CSV table of C-alpha atoms and ligand atoms in Angstrom, one decimal:
chain,number,residue,atom,x,y,z
A,1,MET,CA,-19.3,45.5,-83.4
A,2,ASP,CA,-17.7,42.7,-85.4
A,3,GLN,CA,-16.0,39.6,-84.0
A,4,ILE,CA,-13.3,37.4,-85.4
A,5,ILE,CA,-13.5,33.7,-84.9
A,6,VAL,CA,-10.3,31.6,-85.2
A,7,ARG,CA,-10.0,27.9,-85.0
A,8,GLY,CA,-6.7,26.0,-84.6
A,9,ASN,CA,-6.1,24.5,-88.0
A,10,GLY,CA,-2.5,23.1,-88.2
A,11,PRO,CA,0.5,24.4,-90.1
A,12,LEU,CA,0.3,27.3,-92.5
A,13,HIS,CA,1.6,27.4,-96.0
A,14,GLY,CA,1.7,30.1,-98.7
A,15,GLU,CA,2.4,33.8,-99.0
A,16,ILE,CA,1.2,37.0,-97.4
A,17,PRO,CA,1.7,40.5,-99.0
A,18,ILE,CA,2.9,43.2,-96.6
A,19,ALA,CA,1.4,46.6,-96.9
A,20,GLY,CA,2.9,50.1,-96.5
A,21,ALA,CA,3.6,51.2,-93.0
A,22,LYS,CA,0.8,52.8,-91.0
A,23,ASN,CA,3.3,54.6,-88.8
A,24,ALA,CA,5.2,56.0,-91.8
A,25,CYS,CA,2.0,57.1,-93.6
A,26,LEU,CA,0.6,58.9,-90.5
A,27,THR,CA,3.7,61.2,-90.5
A,28,LEU,CA,4.0,61.4,-94.3
A,29,MET,CA,0.5,62.7,-94.8
A,30,PRO,CA,0.8,65.8,-92.5
A,31,ALA,CA,4.0,66.7,-94.5
A,32,THR,CA,1.6,68.0,-97.2
A,33,LEU,CA,1.0,71.0,-94.9
A,34,LEU,CA,4.5,72.1,-95.5
A,35,THR,CA,3.9,73.0,-99.1
A,36,ASP,CA,1.2,74.3,-101.4
A,37,GLN,CA,2.4,71.8,-104.1
A,38,PRO,CA,0.9,68.3,-104.5
A,39,LEU,CA,2.3,65.4,-102.5
A,40,THR,CA,1.5,61.8,-103.8
A,41,LEU,CA,2.1,58.8,-101.5
A,42,THR,CA,2.1,55.3,-103.1
A,43,ASN,CA,2.0,51.9,-101.4
A,44,ALA,CA,-0.3,53.5,-98.8
A,45,PRO,CA,-2.0,51.1,-96.4
A,46,ARG,CA,-5.9,50.9,-96.3
A,47,LEU,CA,-6.6,51.4,-92.6
A,48,SER,CA,-9.0,53.3,-90.4
A,49,ASP,CA,-6.2,55.4,-89.0
A,50,ILE,CA,-5.4,56.6,-92.5
A,51,ARG,CA,-9.0,57.5,-93.0
A,52,THR,CA,-8.9,59.4,-89.7
A,53,MET,CA,-5.8,61.4,-90.8
A,54,THR,CA,-7.5,62.0,-94.1
A,55,ALA,CA,-10.6,63.5,-92.3
A,56,LEU,CA,-8.3,65.6,-90.2
A,57,LEU,CA,-6.4,67.1,-93.1
A,58,GLN,CA,-9.6,67.7,-95.0
A,59,SER,CA,-11.0,69.5,-91.9
A,60,LEU,CA,-8.0,71.9,-92.3
A,61,GLY,CA,-8.9,72.6,-95.9
A,62,ALA,CA,-6.4,70.2,-97.5
A,63,GLU,CA,-7.4,67.9,-100.4
A,64,VAL,CA,-6.8,64.2,-99.9
A,65,ALA,CA,-7.8,61.9,-102.8
A,66,SER,CA,-7.7,58.2,-102.2
A,67,LEU,CA,-6.8,56.5,-105.6
A,68,ASN,CA,-6.0,53.0,-106.9
A,69,ASP,CA,-8.2,51.3,-104.3
A,70,GLY,CA,-6.7,53.3,-101.5
A,71,THR,CA,-3.1,52.5,-102.1
A,72,VAL,CA,-2.3,56.0,-103.6
A,73,LEU,CA,-3.0,59.2,-101.7
A,74,ALA,CA,-2.9,62.4,-103.6
A,75,LEU,CA,-2.6,65.3,-101.2
A,76,SER,CA,-2.6,69.1,-101.6
A,77,SER,CA,-2.9,71.8,-99.0
A,78,HIS,CA,-2.8,74.9,-101.2
A,79,GLY,CA,-6.3,75.5,-100.0
A,80,LEU,CA,-5.4,75.4,-96.3
A,81,ASP,CA,-8.1,77.6,-94.7
A,82,ASN,CA,-8.4,76.3,-91.2
A,83,HIS,CA,-5.6,76.0,-88.6
A,84,THR,CA,-7.5,74.3,-85.8
A,85,ALA,CA,-7.4,70.5,-85.4
A,86,ASP,CA,-10.5,69.7,-83.4
A,87,TYR,CA,-10.6,67.4,-80.3
A,88,ASP,CA,-13.3,65.2,-81.9
A,89,ILE,CA,-10.9,64.0,-84.5
A,90,VAL,CA,-7.6,64.3,-82.5
A,91,ARG,CA,-9.0,62.1,-79.6
A,92,LYS,CA,-9.5,59.2,-82.0
A,93,MET,CA,-5.9,59.1,-83.1
A,94,ARG,CA,-2.9,60.5,-81.2
A,95,ALA,CA,-0.8,60.9,-84.4
A,96,SER,CA,-3.0,63.9,-85.1
A,97,ILE,CA,-0.6,66.0,-83.1
A,98,LEU,CA,1.8,65.6,-86.1
A,99,VAL,CA,-0.1,68.4,-87.9
A,100,LEU,CA,1.2,70.9,-85.3
A,101,GLY,CA,4.8,71.3,-86.5
A,102,PRO,CA,4.1,71.5,-90.2
A,103,MET,CA,1.2,74.1,-89.8
A,104,LEU,CA,3.4,76.2,-87.5
A,105,ALA,CA,6.3,76.0,-89.8
A,106,ARG,CA,4.4,77.0,-92.9
A,107,ASP,CA,1.9,79.6,-91.7
A,108,GLY,CA,3.2,80.6,-88.2
A,109,HIS,CA,0.1,79.6,-86.3
A,110,ALA,CA,-1.9,76.5,-85.3
A,111,ILE,CA,-4.4,75.4,-82.7
A,112,VAL,CA,-4.3,71.6,-82.1
A,113,SER,CA,-6.2,69.7,-79.5
A,114,LEU,CA,-4.1,67.8,-77.0
A,115,PRO,CA,-4.5,64.1,-77.8
A,116,GLY,CA,-5.1,62.8,-74.3
A,117,GLY,CA,-4.0,59.4,-73.3
A,118,CYS,CA,-4.8,56.0,-74.6
A,119,ALA,CA,-5.1,52.4,-73.4
A,120,ILE,CA,-1.4,51.7,-73.3
A,121,GLY,CA,-0.3,54.8,-71.4
A,122,ALA,CA,-0.6,58.5,-70.6
A,123,ARG,CA,1.4,59.3,-73.8
A,124,PRO,CA,2.2,63.0,-73.1
A,125,VAL,CA,3.3,65.3,-75.9
A,126,ASP,CA,5.6,67.5,-73.8
A,127,LEU,CA,8.6,66.6,-75.9
A,128,HIS,CA,6.8,67.8,-79.1
A,129,LEU,CA,6.0,71.1,-77.4
A,130,LYS,CA,9.5,71.7,-76.0
A,131,ALA,CA,11.1,71.1,-79.4
A,132,LEU,CA,8.8,73.6,-81.1
A,133,GLU,CA,9.4,76.2,-78.3
A,134,ALA,CA,13.1,75.7,-78.7
A,135,MET,CA,12.6,76.7,-82.3
A,136,GLY,CA,10.9,79.9,-81.2
A,137,ALA,CA,7.2,78.9,-81.1
A,138,GLU,CA,5.1,80.6,-78.4
A,139,LEU,CA,2.7,78.0,-77.0
A,140,ASP,CA,-0.3,78.6,-74.8
A,141,LEU,CA,-2.1,75.5,-73.4
A,142,ARG,CA,-5.7,76.2,-72.6
A,143,ASP,CA,-9.1,74.5,-73.0
A,144,GLY,CA,-7.4,71.3,-73.9
A,145,TYR,CA,-5.8,72.8,-76.9
A,146,VAL,CA,-2.3,74.0,-77.8
A,147,HIS,CA,-2.5,77.5,-79.2
A,148,ALA,CA,0.8,77.9,-81.1
A,149,LYS,CA,2.3,81.0,-82.7
A,150,ALA,CA,5.6,81.7,-84.5
A,151,ALA,CA,4.9,85.2,-85.9
A,152,GLY,CA,8.3,85.7,-87.5
A,153,GLY,CA,8.6,82.0,-88.5
A,154,LEU,CA,10.6,79.3,-86.7
A,155,LYS,CA,14.3,79.4,-86.2
A,156,GLY,CA,16.8,76.6,-86.1
A,157,ALA,CA,17.9,75.2,-82.7
A,158,VAL,CA,19.8,72.4,-81.1
A,159,ILE,CA,17.2,70.1,-79.5
A,160,ASP,CA,18.5,67.3,-77.2
A,161,PHE,CA,15.6,64.9,-76.5
A,162,PRO,CA,15.8,63.5,-72.9
A,163,VAL,CA,13.8,60.5,-74.1
A,164,VAL,CA,13.7,59.0,-77.5
A,165,SER,CA,10.4,59.9,-79.0
A,166,VAL,CA,9.3,58.9,-82.5
A,167,GLY,CA,6.5,61.5,-82.7
A,168,ALA,CA,8.5,64.3,-81.3
A,169,THR,CA,11.3,63.6,-83.7
A,170,GLU,CA,8.8,63.6,-86.6
A,171,ASN,CA,7.2,66.9,-85.5
A,172,ALA,CA,10.5,68.6,-85.0
A,173,LEU,CA,12.0,67.2,-88.2
A,174,MET,CA,9.1,68.5,-90.3
A,175,ALA,CA,9.1,71.9,-88.6
A,176,ALA,CA,12.8,72.3,-89.0
A,177,THR,CA,12.7,72.0,-92.8
A,178,LEU,CA,11.2,75.5,-93.1
A,179,ALA,CA,12.9,77.1,-90.0
A,180,ARG,CA,15.5,79.9,-90.5
A,181,GLY,CA,19.0,78.4,-90.1
A,182,THR,CA,20.2,75.0,-88.8
A,183,THR,CA,18.4,72.6,-86.5
A,184,VAL,CA,20.2,69.7,-84.8
A,185,LEU,CA,18.0,66.9,-83.3
A,186,LYS,CA,20.0,64.9,-80.7
A,187,ASN,CA,18.9,61.6,-79.3
A,188,ALA,CA,16.5,61.5,-82.2
A,189,ALA,CA,14.4,58.4,-82.9
A,190,ARG,CA,16.1,56.1,-85.5
A,191,GLU,CA,13.0,54.1,-86.6
A,192,PRO,CA,12.6,53.3,-90.3
A,193,GLU,CA,9.5,55.5,-90.4
A,194,ILE,CA,11.8,58.5,-89.5
A,195,VAL,CA,14.1,57.5,-92.3
A,196,ASP,CA,11.2,57.3,-94.7
A,197,LEU,CA,9.9,60.7,-93.7
A,198,ALA,CA,13.3,62.3,-94.2
A,199,GLN,CA,13.6,60.7,-97.6
A,200,CYS,CA,10.2,62.1,-98.6
A,201,LEU,CA,11.0,65.6,-97.2
A,202,ARG,CA,14.3,65.5,-99.2
A,203,ARG,CA,12.3,64.7,-102.4
A,204,MET,CA,10.3,67.8,-101.5
A,205,GLY,CA,13.5,69.9,-101.4
A,206,ALA,CA,14.4,69.7,-97.7
A,207,GLN,CA,18.1,69.6,-96.6
A,208,ILE,CA,18.5,66.8,-94.1
A,209,GLU,CA,21.4,64.7,-93.0
A,210,GLY,CA,21.8,61.9,-90.4
A,211,GLU,CA,18.3,60.3,-90.5
A,212,GLY,CA,18.5,56.8,-89.0
A,213,SER,CA,21.2,57.9,-86.6
A,214,SER,CA,20.7,59.6,-83.2
A,215,THR,CA,21.6,63.0,-84.6
A,216,ILE,CA,19.7,64.6,-87.5
A,217,THR,CA,20.8,67.9,-89.0
A,218,ILE,CA,18.4,70.1,-91.0
A,219,GLN,CA,19.2,73.3,-92.9
A,220,GLY,CA,15.9,75.3,-93.2
A,221,VAL,CA,14.8,76.3,-96.8
A,222,GLN,CA,12.5,79.0,-98.0
A,223,ALA,CA,9.8,76.7,-99.3
A,224,LEU,CA,9.3,73.0,-100.2
A,225,GLY,CA,7.9,71.6,-103.4
A,226,GLY,CA,5.8,68.6,-104.2
A,227,ALA,CA,6.9,65.0,-104.6
A,228,THR,CA,5.8,61.4,-105.1
A,229,HIS,CA,7.0,59.0,-102.5
A,230,PRO,CA,6.4,55.3,-101.8
A,231,VAL,CA,5.5,54.5,-98.2
A,232,VAL,CA,8.0,52.1,-96.6
A,233,THR,CA,7.0,48.5,-95.8
A,234,ASP,CA,5.2,48.0,-92.5
A,235,ARG,CA,7.7,46.3,-90.3
A,236,ILE,CA,5.1,45.7,-87.5
A,237,GLU,CA,2.6,44.0,-89.9
A,238,LEU,CA,5.6,42.1,-91.2
A,239,GLY,CA,6.7,40.9,-87.8
A,240,THR,CA,3.1,40.1,-86.8
A,241,TYR,CA,2.7,37.7,-89.8
A,242,MET,CA,6.1,36.2,-89.4
A,243,LEU,CA,4.9,34.9,-86.1
A,244,ALA,CA,2.0,33.0,-87.7
A,245,PRO,CA,4.1,30.1,-89.1
A,246,ALA,CA,6.3,30.3,-86.0
A,247,ILE,CA,3.2,29.6,-83.8
A,248,CYS,CA,1.4,27.2,-86.1
A,249,GLY,CA,4.2,25.5,-87.9
A,250,GLY,CA,4.5,25.3,-91.7
A,251,GLU,CA,6.3,27.9,-93.9
A,252,VAL,CA,5.1,31.3,-95.1
A,253,GLU,CA,6.7,33.8,-97.4
A,254,LEU,CA,6.1,37.5,-96.5
A,255,LEU,CA,6.1,39.5,-99.7
A,256,GLY,CA,8.0,42.8,-99.5
A,257,GLY,CA,9.6,41.8,-96.1
A,258,ARG,CA,13.0,43.1,-95.4
A,259,ILE,CA,15.3,41.9,-92.6
A,260,ASP,CA,16.9,45.3,-92.1
A,261,LEU,CA,13.6,46.6,-90.8
A,262,LEU,CA,13.5,44.0,-88.0
A,263,ALA,CA,17.0,42.8,-87.2
A,264,ALA,CA,16.6,42.6,-83.4
A,265,PHE,CA,13.2,40.9,-83.8
A,266,CYS,CA,14.7,38.3,-86.3
A,267,GLU,CA,17.5,37.7,-83.8
A,268,LYS,CA,15.0,36.7,-81.1
A,269,LEU,CA,13.1,34.5,-83.5
A,270,ASP,CA,16.3,32.7,-84.4
A,271,GLN,CA,17.0,32.1,-80.7
A,272,ALA,CA,13.5,30.8,-80.2
A,273,GLY,CA,13.9,28.3,-83.0
A,274,VAL,CA,12.3,30.1,-86.0
A,275,SER,CA,14.2,30.3,-89.3
A,276,VAL,CA,14.0,33.5,-91.4
A,277,THR,CA,15.4,33.3,-94.9
A,278,GLU,CA,15.7,36.2,-97.4
A,279,THR,CA,14.1,35.5,-100.8
A,280,ALA,CA,13.9,37.5,-104.0
A,281,ARG,CA,10.3,38.5,-103.0
A,282,GLY,CA,10.7,39.0,-99.3
A,283,LEU,CA,11.2,36.8,-96.3
A,284,LYS,CA,10.4,33.1,-95.8
A,285,VAL,CA,9.6,32.0,-92.2
A,286,ALA,CA,9.4,28.5,-90.8
A,287,ARG,CA,9.6,26.9,-87.4
A,288,LYS,CA,12.8,24.9,-87.1
A,289,ASN,CA,12.4,21.3,-86.0
A,290,GLY,CA,11.0,20.9,-82.5
A,291,ARG,CA,9.2,23.1,-80.1
A,292,ILE,CA,9.7,26.9,-79.8
A,293,ARG,CA,12.3,27.7,-77.1
A,294,ALA,CA,11.7,30.4,-74.4
A,295,VAL,CA,13.6,33.6,-74.9
A,296,ASP,CA,13.8,36.9,-72.9
A,297,VAL,CA,12.7,40.1,-74.6
A,298,VAL,CA,13.3,43.8,-73.7
A,299,THR,CA,11.5,46.4,-75.8
A,300,GLU,CA,13.7,49.4,-76.9
A,301,PRO,CA,13.7,52.2,-79.4
A,302,PHE,CA,14.9,51.2,-82.8
A,303,PRO,CA,17.2,49.3,-83.6
A,304,GLY,CA,16.1,47.4,-80.4
A,305,PHE,CA,13.1,45.0,-80.2
A,306,PRO,CA,10.0,47.0,-81.1
A,307,THR,CA,7.4,47.6,-78.4
A,308,ASP,CA,4.7,47.2,-81.2
A,309,LEU,CA,5.7,43.5,-81.5
A,310,GLN,CA,5.8,42.7,-77.7
A,311,ALA,CA,2.2,41.5,-77.5
A,312,GLN,CA,2.6,39.3,-80.6
A,313,MET,CA,5.8,37.8,-79.3
A,314,MET,CA,4.1,37.0,-76.1
A,315,ALA,CA,1.6,35.0,-78.0
A,316,LEU,CA,4.4,32.9,-79.4
A,317,LEU,CA,6.1,32.4,-76.0
A,318,CYS,CA,3.0,31.2,-74.3
A,319,THR,CA,3.6,27.8,-75.8
A,320,ALA,CA,7.4,27.8,-75.8
A,321,GLU,CA,9.4,25.3,-73.9
A,322,GLY,CA,10.6,27.0,-70.7
A,323,THR,CA,10.0,30.4,-69.1
A,324,SER,CA,10.4,33.8,-70.9
A,325,VAL,CA,10.6,37.2,-69.3
A,326,LEU,CA,9.3,40.2,-71.4
A,327,GLU,CA,10.3,43.7,-70.2
A,328,GLU,CA,8.2,46.6,-71.6
A,329,THR,CA,10.4,49.7,-71.3
A,330,ILE,CA,8.5,52.1,-73.6
A,331,PHE,CA,4.9,52.2,-72.4
A,332,GLU,CA,3.6,51.9,-68.8
A,333,ASN,CA,0.5,49.7,-69.5
A,334,ARG,CA,1.2,47.5,-72.4
A,335,PHE,CA,0.4,44.0,-71.0
A,336,MET,CA,-3.4,44.1,-71.3
A,337,HIS,CA,-3.3,41.1,-73.7
A,338,ALA,CA,-1.8,39.0,-70.8
A,339,PRO,CA,-5.1,38.4,-69.0
A,340,GLU,CA,-6.9,37.6,-72.3
A,341,LEU,CA,-4.1,35.1,-73.2
A,342,ALA,CA,-4.5,33.6,-69.7
A,343,ARG,CA,-8.2,32.9,-70.6
A,344,MET,CA,-6.8,30.7,-73.3
A,345,GLY,CA,-4.6,28.8,-70.8
A,346,ALA,CA,-1.5,30.8,-70.9
A,347,ARG,CA,0.5,31.1,-67.6
A,348,ILE,CA,1.7,34.7,-67.3
A,349,GLU,CA,2.6,36.8,-64.2
A,350,VAL,CA,2.7,40.5,-64.7
A,351,HIS,CA,4.6,42.7,-62.3
A,352,GLY,CA,5.0,46.3,-63.4
A,353,GLY,CA,7.0,46.4,-66.6
A,354,HIS,CA,7.8,42.7,-66.5
A,355,ALA,CA,5.7,39.8,-67.7
A,356,THR,CA,6.9,36.2,-66.9
A,357,VAL,CA,5.6,33.6,-69.3
A,358,HIS,CA,5.7,29.9,-68.3
A,359,GLY,CA,5.3,28.0,-71.6
A,360,VAL,CA,2.4,25.5,-71.8
A,361,ALA,CA,2.1,22.7,-74.3
A,362,LYS,CA,-1.1,23.9,-75.9
A,363,MET,CA,-3.6,26.8,-75.5
A,364,ARG,CA,-7.4,26.4,-75.7
A,365,GLY,CA,-9.7,28.6,-77.6
A,366,ALA,CA,-11.9,31.0,-75.6
A,367,PRO,CA,-13.9,34.2,-76.0
A,368,VAL,CA,-11.4,37.1,-75.6
A,369,MET,CA,-11.5,40.9,-75.8
A,370,ALA,CA,-9.2,43.1,-77.8
A,371,THR,CA,-8.0,46.1,-75.8
A,372,ASP,CA,-5.7,47.9,-78.2
A,373,LEU,CA,-4.3,47.5,-81.7
A,374,ARG,CA,-1.4,45.1,-81.1
A,375,ALA,CA,-3.1,43.2,-78.3
A,376,SER,CA,-5.9,42.4,-80.7
A,377,VAL,CA,-3.7,40.7,-83.2
A,378,SER,CA,-1.8,38.8,-80.5
A,379,LEU,CA,-5.0,37.1,-79.5
A,380,ILE,CA,-5.6,36.1,-83.1
A,381,LEU,CA,-2.1,34.7,-83.4
A,382,ALA,CA,-2.7,32.6,-80.2
A,383,GLY,CA,-6.0,31.4,-81.6
A,384,LEU,CA,-4.4,30.1,-84.7
A,385,ALA,CA,-2.6,27.4,-82.8
A,386,ALA,CA,-5.1,26.8,-79.9
A,387,GLU,CA,-7.4,23.8,-79.5
A,388,GLY,CA,-10.9,24.8,-80.5
A,389,GLU,CA,-12.5,28.2,-81.2
A,390,THR,CA,-11.3,31.6,-80.1
A,391,ILE,CA,-13.8,34.5,-80.5
A,392,VAL,CA,-12.1,38.0,-80.5
A,393,SER,CA,-14.4,40.9,-79.8
A,394,ARG,CA,-13.9,44.7,-80.3
A,395,VAL,CA,-12.0,44.0,-83.5
A,396,TYR,CA,-12.3,47.7,-84.4
A,397,HIS,CA,-9.0,48.0,-82.7
A,398,LEU,CA,-7.6,45.7,-85.3
A,399,ASP,CA,-8.9,47.8,-88.3
A,400,ARG,CA,-6.7,50.7,-87.2
A,401,GLY,CA,-3.5,48.9,-88.1
A,402,TYR,CA,-4.1,45.7,-90.2
A,403,GLU,CA,-5.8,45.6,-93.5
A,404,LYS,CA,-7.6,42.4,-94.7
A,405,VAL,CA,-6.4,40.2,-91.8
A,406,VAL,CA,-8.9,37.4,-92.4
A,407,ARG,CA,-8.1,37.3,-96.1
A,408,LYS,CA,-4.3,37.3,-95.5
A,409,LEU,CA,-4.5,34.5,-93.0
A,410,ARG,CA,-7.0,32.4,-94.8
A,411,GLY,CA,-4.7,32.7,-97.8
A,412,VAL,CA,-2.2,30.6,-95.9
A,413,GLY,CA,-4.7,28.0,-94.6
A,414,ALA,CA,-5.9,29.5,-91.4
A,415,ASP,CA,-9.5,28.8,-90.3
A,416,ILE,CA,-10.6,32.3,-89.5
A,417,GLU,CA,-13.7,34.4,-90.2
A,418,ARG,CA,-15.3,37.8,-89.3
A,419,ILE,CA,-18.9,38.0,-88.2
A,420,LYS,CA,-21.2,40.6,-86.9
A,421,GLU,CA,-21.5,40.4,-83.2
A,422,PRO,CA,-24.8,38.8,-82.2
A,423,ALA,CA,-27.2,41.5,-81.0
A,424,ASP,CA,-27.6,39.9,-77.6
A,425,ALA,CA,-23.9,39.5,-77.0
B,1,EPZ,C1,5.0,55.9,-82.1
B,1,EPZ,O1,4.2,56.5,-81.1
B,1,EPZ,C2,4.1,54.9,-82.8
B,1,EPZ,N1,2.9,55.5,-83.3
B,1,EPZ,C3,3.7,53.8,-81.7
B,1,EPZ,O2,3.0,52.8,-82.4
B,1,EPZ,C4,5.0,53.2,-81.2
B,1,EPZ,O3,4.6,52.2,-80.2
B,1,EPZ,C5,5.9,54.3,-80.6
B,1,EPZ,O4,6.1,55.3,-81.6
B,1,EPZ,C6,7.2,53.7,-80.1
B,1,EPZ,O5,7.9,53.1,-81.1
B,1,EPZ,C7,3.0,56.1,-84.5
B,1,EPZ,O6,4.0,56.3,-85.1
B,1,EPZ,C8,1.7,56.7,-85.0
B,1,EPZ,P1,7.0,57.9,-78.7
B,1,EPZ,P2,4.7,57.8,-80.3
B,1,EPZ,O7,6.8,59.4,-78.7
B,1,EPZ,O8,5.4,58.7,-81.3
B,1,EPZ,C9,7.1,59.1,-74.1
B,1,EPZ,C10,1.2,51.3,-82.8
B,1,EPZ,O9,0.8,50.3,-82.2
B,1,EPZ,N2,6.8,60.4,-74.6
B,1,EPZ,O10,8.2,57.3,-79.3
B,1,EPZ,O11,3.5,58.4,-79.6
B,1,EPZ,C11,5.9,58.1,-74.3
B,1,EPZ,O12,4.9,58.3,-73.3
B,1,EPZ,C12,1.6,52.5,-82.1
B,1,EPZ,O13,1.3,51.4,-84.1
B,1,EPZ,C13,6.9,61.5,-73.7
B,1,EPZ,O14,7.1,61.3,-72.5
B,1,EPZ,O15,5.7,57.2,-79.3
B,1,EPZ,C14,6.5,56.8,-74.4
B,1,EPZ,O16,6.7,56.3,-73.1
B,1,EPZ,C15,1.4,52.4,-80.6
B,1,EPZ,N3,6.6,62.7,-74.1
B,1,EPZ,C16,7.9,57.1,-75.0
B,1,EPZ,O17,8.1,58.5,-74.9
B,1,EPZ,C17,6.4,63.0,-75.4
B,1,EPZ,O18,6.2,64.2,-75.8
B,1,EPZ,C18,8.0,56.8,-76.5
B,1,EPZ,O19,6.9,57.4,-77.1
B,1,EPZ,C19,6.3,61.9,-76.3
B,1,EPZ,C20,6.6,60.7,-75.9
């Protein structure tokens, strides 16, 4: 397994291009199952999760061609000949559950492995299943799989989500495009990735209103056509790299960055003493004069502070002046980066869903372990400003959601390299 070595190297200067959104692409790709016409996605990110979704769709008989160095995905499921999503693929990536709604909507049957939990929480899929049942699906859970049937097709329904769920909103939204009649999704997720999916589905001929608000209304249609759609900018990659100059000093321009994707996050950066300026090519970020100030953070569904940036924000607050409290309200176990940051000298107390961070003047490099995707990059961010050398192991977590991290950070002056883990490590 590879390791990434980071050495504190002073302020950063230059520009970082931001890729297409992993979490948009992972719901746009299954949309190909809704039609036998070709779907082309541009601005696609080059990530291991995308390769996993590609393998899953290909196992169902769909064609997925990766073009233009992986930034264009040409998909077609006219040859769909298998409606079973196997556990050996689904267990690698929870987003695999997003093939359930589209397959059911188009062909009236699907067998999809239950995804199981992951490091940050149990992550059930009950809301996905309840939404599809409300639309008339008959679901039978056995042997770790969901056996789903909708013999006469799905029918429109009013679905009121008790908890905001990005994935359940996406599954229901895709299924509703081909259901008979009208579907109303209440307490729907409002993330930019939902808006991106709705815009793509509309290009395919779907009739959707209200995406981005808590209520989405879908009029089912007989069939959907093909489309070409650009994947929206990855706001989590964007926020992650905005924190690099915030932690190290200097000034970095994030190409393709948009403030509307991260308003709550940018508000917190401003409070902490980080300036964010819109430019013709994206966002320019610099630390204002003086030390970063402590701020409190509560993670919430969009448009609140994103849970996917909580670990990275914690890395910034470890060296802030004062004490910050981070409250994680979305997942039950998303502070695994805290003990690793503590190895670098951070002072963090975790109690349930709260982490109290007492700022220290400087962190010190140390060997640390990545535990999940966003935790892995928070350790790299901390290492950028720490005294000495930080060695991050298990960086396969990183490859799921960040393309070319070493190149992007070296491009702004970071001292960072990727090595093969020594055999005796
Ligand atoms: C999506 O996961 C993202 N993944 C996650 O990003 C992100 O953290 C999360 O949304 C929240 O924004 C993708 O888009 C591929 P949820 P998802 O359903 O859809 C509970 C990353 O780092 N819940 O909004 O799985 C759930 O346990 C990843 O890129 C149920 O109880 O998240 C959680 O507490 C990590 N039952 C809360 O809802 C359900 O059926 C929000 O989960 C579904 C969810």
